[in-house]
Short mmCIF file of C-alpha atoms and ligand atoms in Angstrom, two decimals:
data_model
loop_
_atom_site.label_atom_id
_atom_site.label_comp_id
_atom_site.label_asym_id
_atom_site.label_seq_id
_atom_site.Cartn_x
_atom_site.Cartn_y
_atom_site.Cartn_z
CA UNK A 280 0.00 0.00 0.00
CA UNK A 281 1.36 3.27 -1.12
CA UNK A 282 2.18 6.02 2.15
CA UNK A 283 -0.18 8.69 2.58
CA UNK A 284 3.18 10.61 2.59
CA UNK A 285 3.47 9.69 -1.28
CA UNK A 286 -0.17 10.32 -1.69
CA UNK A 287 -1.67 6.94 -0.95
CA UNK A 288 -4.68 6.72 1.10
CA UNK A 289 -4.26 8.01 4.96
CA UNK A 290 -5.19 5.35 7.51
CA UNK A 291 -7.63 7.41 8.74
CA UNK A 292 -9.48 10.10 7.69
CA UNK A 293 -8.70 12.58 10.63
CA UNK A 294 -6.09 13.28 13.02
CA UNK A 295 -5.43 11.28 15.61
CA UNK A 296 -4.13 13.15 18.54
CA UNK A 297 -1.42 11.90 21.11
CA UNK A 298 -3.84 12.64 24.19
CA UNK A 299 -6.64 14.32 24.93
CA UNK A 300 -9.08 14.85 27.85
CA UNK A 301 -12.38 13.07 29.19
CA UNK A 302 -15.07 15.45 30.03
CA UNK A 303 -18.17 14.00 31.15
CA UNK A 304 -21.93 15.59 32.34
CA UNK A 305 -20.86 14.85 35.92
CA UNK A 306 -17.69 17.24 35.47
CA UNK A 307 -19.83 20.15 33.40
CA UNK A 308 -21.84 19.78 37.02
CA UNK A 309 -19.36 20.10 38.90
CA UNK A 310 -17.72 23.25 37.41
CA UNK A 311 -21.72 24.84 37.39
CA UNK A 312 -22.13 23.91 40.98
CA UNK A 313 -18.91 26.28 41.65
CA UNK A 314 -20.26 28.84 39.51
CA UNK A 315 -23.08 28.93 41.32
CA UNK A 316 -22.14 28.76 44.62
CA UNK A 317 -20.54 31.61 46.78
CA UNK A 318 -16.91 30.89 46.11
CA UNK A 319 -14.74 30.95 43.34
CA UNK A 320 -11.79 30.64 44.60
CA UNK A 321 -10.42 29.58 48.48
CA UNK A 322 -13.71 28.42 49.33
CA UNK A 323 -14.63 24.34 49.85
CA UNK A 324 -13.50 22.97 46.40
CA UNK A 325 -9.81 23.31 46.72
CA UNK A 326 -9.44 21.72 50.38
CA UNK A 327 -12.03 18.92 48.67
CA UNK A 328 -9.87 18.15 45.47
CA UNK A 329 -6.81 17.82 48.20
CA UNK A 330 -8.40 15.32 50.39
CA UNK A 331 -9.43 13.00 47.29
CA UNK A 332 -5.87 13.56 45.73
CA UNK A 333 -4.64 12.37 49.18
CA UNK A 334 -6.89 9.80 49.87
CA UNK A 335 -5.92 8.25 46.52
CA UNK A 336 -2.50 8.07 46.93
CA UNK A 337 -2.64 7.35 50.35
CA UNK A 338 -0.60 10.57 51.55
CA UNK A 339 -1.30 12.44 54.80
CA UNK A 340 -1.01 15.56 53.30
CA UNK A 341 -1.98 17.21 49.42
CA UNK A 342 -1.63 21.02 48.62
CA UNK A 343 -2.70 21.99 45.36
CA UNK A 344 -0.81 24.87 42.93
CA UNK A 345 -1.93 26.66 39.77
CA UNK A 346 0.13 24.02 37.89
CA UNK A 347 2.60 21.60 37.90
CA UNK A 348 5.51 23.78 37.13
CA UNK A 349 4.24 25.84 40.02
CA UNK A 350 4.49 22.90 42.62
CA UNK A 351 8.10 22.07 41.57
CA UNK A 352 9.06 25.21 42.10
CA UNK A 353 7.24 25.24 45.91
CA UNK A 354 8.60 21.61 47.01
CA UNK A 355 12.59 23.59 46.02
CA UNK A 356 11.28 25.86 47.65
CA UNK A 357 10.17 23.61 51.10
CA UNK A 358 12.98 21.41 50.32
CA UNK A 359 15.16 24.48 51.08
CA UNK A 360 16.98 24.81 47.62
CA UNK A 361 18.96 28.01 47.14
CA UNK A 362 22.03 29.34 45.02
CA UNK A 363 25.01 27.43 45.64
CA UNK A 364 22.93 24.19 45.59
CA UNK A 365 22.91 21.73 43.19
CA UNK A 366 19.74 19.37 42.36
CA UNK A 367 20.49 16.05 39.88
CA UNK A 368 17.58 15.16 37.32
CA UNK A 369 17.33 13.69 34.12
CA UNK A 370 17.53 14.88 30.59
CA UNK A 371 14.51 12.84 29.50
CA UNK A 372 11.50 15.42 30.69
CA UNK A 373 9.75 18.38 30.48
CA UNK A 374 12.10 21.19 31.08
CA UNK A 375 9.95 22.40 34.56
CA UNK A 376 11.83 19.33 35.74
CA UNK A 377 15.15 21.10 35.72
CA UNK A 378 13.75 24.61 35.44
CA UNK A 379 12.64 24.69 39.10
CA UNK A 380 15.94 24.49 40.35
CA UNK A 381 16.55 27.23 38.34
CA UNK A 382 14.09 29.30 39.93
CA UNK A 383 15.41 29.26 43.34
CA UNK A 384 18.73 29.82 41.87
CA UNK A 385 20.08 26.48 42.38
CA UNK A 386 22.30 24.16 39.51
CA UNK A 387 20.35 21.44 38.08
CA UNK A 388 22.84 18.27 37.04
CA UNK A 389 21.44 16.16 34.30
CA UNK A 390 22.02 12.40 35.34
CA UNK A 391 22.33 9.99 32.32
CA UNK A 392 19.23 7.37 31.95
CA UNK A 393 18.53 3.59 32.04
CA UNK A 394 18.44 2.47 27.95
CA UNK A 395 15.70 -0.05 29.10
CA UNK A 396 13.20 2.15 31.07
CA UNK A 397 14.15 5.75 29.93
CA UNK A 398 14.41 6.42 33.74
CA UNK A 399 17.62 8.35 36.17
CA UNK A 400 19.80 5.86 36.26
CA UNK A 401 20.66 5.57 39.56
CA UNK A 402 24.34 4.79 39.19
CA UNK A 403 24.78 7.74 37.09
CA UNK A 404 23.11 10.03 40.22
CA UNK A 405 25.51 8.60 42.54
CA UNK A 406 28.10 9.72 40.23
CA UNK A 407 26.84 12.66 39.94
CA UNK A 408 26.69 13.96 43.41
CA UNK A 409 29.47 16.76 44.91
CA UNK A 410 29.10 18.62 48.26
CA UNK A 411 26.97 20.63 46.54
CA UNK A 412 24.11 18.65 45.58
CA UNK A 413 20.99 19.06 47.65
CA UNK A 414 18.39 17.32 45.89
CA UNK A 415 17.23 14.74 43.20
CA UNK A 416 13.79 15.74 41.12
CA UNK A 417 12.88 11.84 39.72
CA UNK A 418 10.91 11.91 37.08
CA UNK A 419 8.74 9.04 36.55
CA UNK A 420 9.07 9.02 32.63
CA UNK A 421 6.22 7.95 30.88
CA UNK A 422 4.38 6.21 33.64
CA UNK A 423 7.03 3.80 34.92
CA UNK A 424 8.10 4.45 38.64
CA UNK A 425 11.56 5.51 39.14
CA UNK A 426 14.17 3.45 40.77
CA UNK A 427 12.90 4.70 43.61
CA UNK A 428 14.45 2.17 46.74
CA UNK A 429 17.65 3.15 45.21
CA UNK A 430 17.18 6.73 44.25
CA UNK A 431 16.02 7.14 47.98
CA UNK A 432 19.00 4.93 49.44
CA UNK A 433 21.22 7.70 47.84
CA UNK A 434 19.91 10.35 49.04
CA UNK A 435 19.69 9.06 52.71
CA UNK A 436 23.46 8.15 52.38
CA UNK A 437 24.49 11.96 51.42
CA UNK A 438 21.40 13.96 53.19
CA UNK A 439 19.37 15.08 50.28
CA UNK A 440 15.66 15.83 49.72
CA UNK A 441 13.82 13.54 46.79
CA UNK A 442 11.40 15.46 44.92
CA UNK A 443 9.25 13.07 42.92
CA UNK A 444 7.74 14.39 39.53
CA UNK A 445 5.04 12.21 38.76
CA UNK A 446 3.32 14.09 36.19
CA UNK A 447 3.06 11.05 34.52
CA UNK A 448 2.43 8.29 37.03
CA UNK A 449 -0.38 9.55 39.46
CA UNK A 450 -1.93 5.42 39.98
CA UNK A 451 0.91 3.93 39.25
CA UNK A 452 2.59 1.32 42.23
CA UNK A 453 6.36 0.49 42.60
CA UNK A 454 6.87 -2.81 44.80
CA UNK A 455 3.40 -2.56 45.56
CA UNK A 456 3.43 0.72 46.83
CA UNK A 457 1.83 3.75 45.12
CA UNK A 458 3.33 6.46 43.65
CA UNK A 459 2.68 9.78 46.69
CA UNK A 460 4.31 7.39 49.22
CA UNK A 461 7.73 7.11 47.60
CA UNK A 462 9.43 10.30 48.23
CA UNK A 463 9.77 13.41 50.51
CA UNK A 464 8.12 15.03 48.26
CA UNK A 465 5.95 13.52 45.10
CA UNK A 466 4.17 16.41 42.25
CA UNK A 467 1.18 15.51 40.27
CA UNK A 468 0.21 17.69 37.06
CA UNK A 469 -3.46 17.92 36.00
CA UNK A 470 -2.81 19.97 32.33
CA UNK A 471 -5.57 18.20 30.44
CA UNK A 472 -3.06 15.34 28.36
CA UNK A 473 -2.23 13.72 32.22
CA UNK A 474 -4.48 11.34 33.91
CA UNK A 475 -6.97 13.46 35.22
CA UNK A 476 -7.38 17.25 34.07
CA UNK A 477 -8.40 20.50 36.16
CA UNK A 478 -7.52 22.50 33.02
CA UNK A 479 -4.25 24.02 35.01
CA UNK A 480 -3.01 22.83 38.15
CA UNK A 481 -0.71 21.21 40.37
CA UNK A 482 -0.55 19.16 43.45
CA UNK A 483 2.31 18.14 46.19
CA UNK A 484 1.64 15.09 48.27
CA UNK A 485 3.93 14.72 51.52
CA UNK A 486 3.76 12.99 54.44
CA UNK A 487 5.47 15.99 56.22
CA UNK A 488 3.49 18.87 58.41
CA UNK A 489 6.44 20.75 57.92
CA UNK A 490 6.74 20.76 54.20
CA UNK A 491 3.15 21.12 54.40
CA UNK A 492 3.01 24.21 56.36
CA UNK A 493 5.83 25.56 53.77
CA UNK A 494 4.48 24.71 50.41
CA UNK A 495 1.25 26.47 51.87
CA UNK A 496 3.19 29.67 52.66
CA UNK A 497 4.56 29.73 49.24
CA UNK A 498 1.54 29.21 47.29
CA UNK A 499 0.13 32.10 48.64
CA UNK A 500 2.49 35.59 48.68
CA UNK A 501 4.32 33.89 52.37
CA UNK A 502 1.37 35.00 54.35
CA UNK A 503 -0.04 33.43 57.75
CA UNK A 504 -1.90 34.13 60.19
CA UNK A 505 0.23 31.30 62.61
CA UNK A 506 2.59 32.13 65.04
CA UNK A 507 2.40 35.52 63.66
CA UNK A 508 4.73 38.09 66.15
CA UNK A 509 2.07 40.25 66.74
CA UNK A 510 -1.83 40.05 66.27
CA UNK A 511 -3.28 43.55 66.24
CA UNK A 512 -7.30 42.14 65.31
CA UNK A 513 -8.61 40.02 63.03
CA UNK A 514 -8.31 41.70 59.87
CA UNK A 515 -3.85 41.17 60.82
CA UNK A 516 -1.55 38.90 58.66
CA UNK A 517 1.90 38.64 58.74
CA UNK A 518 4.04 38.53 55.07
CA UNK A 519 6.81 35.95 56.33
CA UNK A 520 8.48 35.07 53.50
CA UNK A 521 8.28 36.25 50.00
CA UNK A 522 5.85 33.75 48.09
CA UNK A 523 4.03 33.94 45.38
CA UNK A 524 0.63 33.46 43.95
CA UNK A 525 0.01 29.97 43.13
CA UNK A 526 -3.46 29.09 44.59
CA UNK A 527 -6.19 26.95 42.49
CA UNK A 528 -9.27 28.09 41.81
CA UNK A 529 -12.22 26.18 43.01
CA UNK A 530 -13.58 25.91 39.60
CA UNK A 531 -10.33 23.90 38.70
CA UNK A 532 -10.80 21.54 42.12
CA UNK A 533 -14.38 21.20 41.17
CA UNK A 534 -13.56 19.98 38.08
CA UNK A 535 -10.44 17.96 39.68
CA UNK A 536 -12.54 16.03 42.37
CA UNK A 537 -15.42 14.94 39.75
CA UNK A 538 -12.17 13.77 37.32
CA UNK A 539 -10.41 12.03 40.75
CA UNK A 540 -13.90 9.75 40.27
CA UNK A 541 -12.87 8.15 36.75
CA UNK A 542 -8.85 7.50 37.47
CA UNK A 543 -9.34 3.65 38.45
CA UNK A 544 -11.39 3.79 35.06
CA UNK A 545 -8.98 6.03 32.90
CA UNK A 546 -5.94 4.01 34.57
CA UNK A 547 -7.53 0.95 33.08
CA UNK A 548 -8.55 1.82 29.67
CA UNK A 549 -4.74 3.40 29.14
CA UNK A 550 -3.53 0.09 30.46
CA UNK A 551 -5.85 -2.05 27.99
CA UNK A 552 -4.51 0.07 24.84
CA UNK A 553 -0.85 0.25 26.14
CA UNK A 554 -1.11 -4.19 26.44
CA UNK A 555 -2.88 -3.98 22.81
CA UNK A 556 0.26 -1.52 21.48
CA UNK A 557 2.92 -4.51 23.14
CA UNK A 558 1.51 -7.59 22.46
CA UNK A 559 1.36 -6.55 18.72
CA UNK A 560 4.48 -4.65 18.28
CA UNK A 561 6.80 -7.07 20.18
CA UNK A 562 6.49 -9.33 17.27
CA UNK A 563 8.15 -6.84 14.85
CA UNK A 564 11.75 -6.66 14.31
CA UNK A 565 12.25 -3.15 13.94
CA UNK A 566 10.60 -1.75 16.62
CA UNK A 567 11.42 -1.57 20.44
CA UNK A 568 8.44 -1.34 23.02
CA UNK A 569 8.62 -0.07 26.00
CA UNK A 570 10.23 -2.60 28.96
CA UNK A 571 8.63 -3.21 31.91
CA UNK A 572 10.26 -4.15 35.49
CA UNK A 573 8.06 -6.71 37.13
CA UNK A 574 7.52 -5.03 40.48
CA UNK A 575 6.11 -2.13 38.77
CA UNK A 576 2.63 -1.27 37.44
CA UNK A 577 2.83 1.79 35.38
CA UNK A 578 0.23 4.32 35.36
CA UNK A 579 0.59 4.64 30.96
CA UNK A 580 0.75 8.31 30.35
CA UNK A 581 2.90 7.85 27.20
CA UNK A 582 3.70 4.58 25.38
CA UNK A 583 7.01 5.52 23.63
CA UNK A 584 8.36 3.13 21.16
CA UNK A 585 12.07 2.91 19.69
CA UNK A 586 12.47 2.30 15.97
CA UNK A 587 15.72 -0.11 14.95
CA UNK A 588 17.84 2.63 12.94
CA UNK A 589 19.94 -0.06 11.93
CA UNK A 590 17.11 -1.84 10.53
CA UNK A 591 14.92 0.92 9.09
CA UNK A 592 16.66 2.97 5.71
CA UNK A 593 15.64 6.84 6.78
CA UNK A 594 15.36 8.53 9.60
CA UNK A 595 13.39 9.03 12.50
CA UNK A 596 12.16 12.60 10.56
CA UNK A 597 10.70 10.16 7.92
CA UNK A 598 9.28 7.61 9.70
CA UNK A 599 7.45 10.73 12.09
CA UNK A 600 6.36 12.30 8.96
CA UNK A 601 4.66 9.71 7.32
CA UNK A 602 3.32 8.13 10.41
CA UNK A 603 1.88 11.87 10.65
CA UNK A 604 0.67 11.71 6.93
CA UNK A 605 -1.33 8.60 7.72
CA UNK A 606 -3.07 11.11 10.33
CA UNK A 607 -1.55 9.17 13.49
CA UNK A 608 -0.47 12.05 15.83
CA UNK A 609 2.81 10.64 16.97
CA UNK A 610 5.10 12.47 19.06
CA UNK A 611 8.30 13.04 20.70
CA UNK A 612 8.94 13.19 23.92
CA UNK A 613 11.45 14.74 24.90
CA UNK A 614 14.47 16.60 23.69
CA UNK A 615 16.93 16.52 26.06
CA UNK A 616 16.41 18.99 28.57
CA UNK A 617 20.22 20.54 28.15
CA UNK A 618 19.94 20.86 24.58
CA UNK A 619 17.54 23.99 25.20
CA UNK A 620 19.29 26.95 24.07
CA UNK A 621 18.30 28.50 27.11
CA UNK A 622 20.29 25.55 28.79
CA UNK A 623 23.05 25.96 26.12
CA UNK A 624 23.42 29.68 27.23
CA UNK A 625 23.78 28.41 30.70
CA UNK A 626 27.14 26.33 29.67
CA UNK A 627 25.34 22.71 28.96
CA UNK A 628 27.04 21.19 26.11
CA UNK A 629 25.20 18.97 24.04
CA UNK A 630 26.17 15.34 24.22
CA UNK A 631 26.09 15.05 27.91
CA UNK A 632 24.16 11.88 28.24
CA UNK A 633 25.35 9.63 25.71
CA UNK A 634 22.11 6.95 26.72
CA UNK A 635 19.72 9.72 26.85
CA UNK A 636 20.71 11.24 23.30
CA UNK A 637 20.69 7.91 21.19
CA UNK A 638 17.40 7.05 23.14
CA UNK A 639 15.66 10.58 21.77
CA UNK A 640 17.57 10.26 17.89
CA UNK A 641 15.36 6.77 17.59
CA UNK A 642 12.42 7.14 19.92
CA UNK A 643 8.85 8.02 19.04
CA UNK A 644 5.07 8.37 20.88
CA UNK A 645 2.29 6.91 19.94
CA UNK A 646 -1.24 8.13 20.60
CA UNK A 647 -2.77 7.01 23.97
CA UNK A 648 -5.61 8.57 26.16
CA UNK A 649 -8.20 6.96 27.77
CA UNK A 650 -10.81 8.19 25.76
CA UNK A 651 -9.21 6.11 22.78
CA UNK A 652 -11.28 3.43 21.29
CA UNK A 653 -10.26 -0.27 20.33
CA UNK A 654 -10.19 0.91 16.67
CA UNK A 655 -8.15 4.18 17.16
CA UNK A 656 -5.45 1.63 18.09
CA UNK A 657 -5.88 -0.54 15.36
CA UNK A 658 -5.59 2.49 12.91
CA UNK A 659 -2.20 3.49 14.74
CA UNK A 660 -0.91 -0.08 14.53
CA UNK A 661 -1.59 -0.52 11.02
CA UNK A 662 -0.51 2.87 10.12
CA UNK A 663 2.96 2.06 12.09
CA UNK A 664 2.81 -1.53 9.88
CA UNK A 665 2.56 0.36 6.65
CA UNK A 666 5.55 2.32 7.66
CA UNK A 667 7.68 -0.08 8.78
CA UNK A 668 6.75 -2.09 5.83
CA UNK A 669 8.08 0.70 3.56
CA UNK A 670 11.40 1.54 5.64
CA UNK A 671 12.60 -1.79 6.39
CA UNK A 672 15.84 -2.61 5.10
CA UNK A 673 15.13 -6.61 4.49
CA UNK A 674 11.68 -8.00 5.25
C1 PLP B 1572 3.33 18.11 32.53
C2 PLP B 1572 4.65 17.98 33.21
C3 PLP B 1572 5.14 18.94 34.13
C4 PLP B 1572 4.51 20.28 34.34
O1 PLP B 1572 3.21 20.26 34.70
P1 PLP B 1572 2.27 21.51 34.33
O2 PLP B 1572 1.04 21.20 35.12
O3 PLP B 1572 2.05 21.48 32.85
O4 PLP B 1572 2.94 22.74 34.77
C5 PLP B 1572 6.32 18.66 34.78
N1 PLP B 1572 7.00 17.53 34.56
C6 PLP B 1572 6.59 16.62 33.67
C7 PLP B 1572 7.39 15.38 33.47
C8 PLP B 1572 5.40 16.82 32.95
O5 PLP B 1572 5.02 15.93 32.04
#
């Protein structure tokens, strides 16, 4: 069959995207009941959405932030992160990642990855470490916990703070535990391609009152009204430190609790399609799919496949573009953080992580969302057959 990329006949007739967002009647409801109600924001909602986000993950405490980004930069900011410090992450993310370091002034390091799960590779964080370094931000790359027994045993053997970005994994367990229980720290990201949406927003989960109490301050210009040094009548706040403004709106935890409903659903419909994606693909040569450990149960944001370069003529350019032309909305994810021209400005020469760069010259994403249907995936598989097909250098 000719490629829609040479004019053949697309797969499909419209675009597939990578991920989108499930909005039911029950969230539409939700949001009204806000709009109707007395509060739009720091009313009910917000304290709501944090109990069910805590609840979930089993966490004593949740506090929720305009966005993700925003609640990196808090937990630096609880863990204590200033200039001079240094905080080790990896390459393979979205740049707030690294950028929250930044923020606060402090270094990020960019730790090489694992070539099987696309995860820190922990002996390459060990390496990494000076007198300097003050923190790790894990990422939980596409779904798949982190390394986290021996990300953690690190950081207890040279004092640092783990900061946990699970943008990706919110329901995903590692050794049986779930993801919010593994780290000082742990960040959840409800932009509407994650798990569960609230348009923007952000949430920490800790187990500390401390970081609690400081991630609270932050989020909200560094005001209290707690052991305040003076209290001159009711309408009297103290300004304690300088924060910022970072609160959610209770339109956003409206919409946030009534999405916190459909996870065990949306957890298991991602799974289904990610099993479908694997048990077909692992029978092509070409094509890598994503590995699994056994004691972990990933939560599928992104199912990132690696083509064979030395088994495919073109490049990964071509095989994107005509995977594109057959109206499959692959994706990559990510560039390598230091490779940024920002980052380049900031002295980070490319090449860094050896693992990390050969990983993003052959890797790929294929569509997957909850809202997906049984056929979507056939349409990307047989799209990705057609292509392979083509490229293959013997088959
Ligand atoms: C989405 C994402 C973030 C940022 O979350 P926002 O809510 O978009 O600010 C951070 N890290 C990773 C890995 C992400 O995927």
């Amino acid at each position: 069959m000719t490629l829609a990329l040479h004019g053949g006949r697309p797969v499909r007739d419209t675009m597939l995207p990578y991920g989108q967002q499930w909005i039911d009647d029950q969230d539409v409801e939700a949001v009204l009941r806000v709009l109707r109600g007395p509060y739009l924001t720091q009313g009910p909602a917000v304290p709501a959405f944090e109990r069910k986000v805590a609840e979930f993950v089993g966490a004593r405490h949740a506090v929720a932030f305009t966005n993700g980004t925003a609640a990196l930069h808090a937990a630096c900011y609880a863990a204590g992160l200033g200039p001079g410090d240094e905080v080790i992450t990896t390459p393979i993310t979205f740049v707030a990642s690294a950028n929250c370091a930044l923020y606060v002034g402090a270094k990020p390091f960019f730790a090489d990855i694992d070539p099987h799960t696309y995860n820190l590779d922990p002996a390459q964080v060990e390496a990494a470490i000076t007198p300097r370094t003050k923190a790790i931000v894990a990422v939980d790359f596409t779904g798949q916990p982190a390394d986290m027994d021996a990300i953690n045993a690190i950081a207890d053997r040279h004092g640092l703070v783990v900061i946990q970005d699970a943008a990706h994994s919110i329901g995903a367990t590692y050794k049986g535990r779930k993801v919010g229980t593994l780290a000082a720290m742990t960040m959840f990201s409800f932009h509407p391609v994650k798990h569960v949406t609230t348009g923007e927003g952000g949430v920490i989960v800790t187990d500390s009152d401390e970081y609690a109490a400081k991630l609270r301050l932050f989020r909200s210009h560094g005001i209290t009204r707690e052991h305040m040094e003076r209290d001159e009548g009711p309408w009297y706040y103290e300004m304690v430190d300088l924060g910022y403004n970072y609160r959610m709106t209770d339109l956003q935890a409206g919409l946030g609790a009534s999405q916190m409903d459909k996870l065990p659903m949306f957890l298991e419909r991602r799974r289904r399609w990610a099993e479908m994606y694997t048990r077909e693909l692992l029978q092509w040569d070409e094509i890598i799919t994503p590995c699994q450990l056994p004691d972990t149960n990933s939560a599928w944001h992104l199912y990132m496949i690696q083509f064979k370069g030395d088994r495919l003529n073109g490049t990964r350019r071509d095989w994107f573009d005509a995977m594109r032309a057959e109206n499959i909305g692959v994706h990559v994810h990510y560039i390598p953080v230091y490779r940024q021209p920002y980052y380049r400005k900031l002295g980070y020469e490319p090449g860094l992580c050896p693992v990390a760069e050969k990983w993003y010259s052959q890797a790929m994403t294929l569509p997957l969302y909850a809202k997906m249907e049984e056929r979507d995936v056939h349409d990307v598989i047989e799209a990705l057959g057609k292509v392979v097909r083509y490229f293959a250098k013997s088959r």
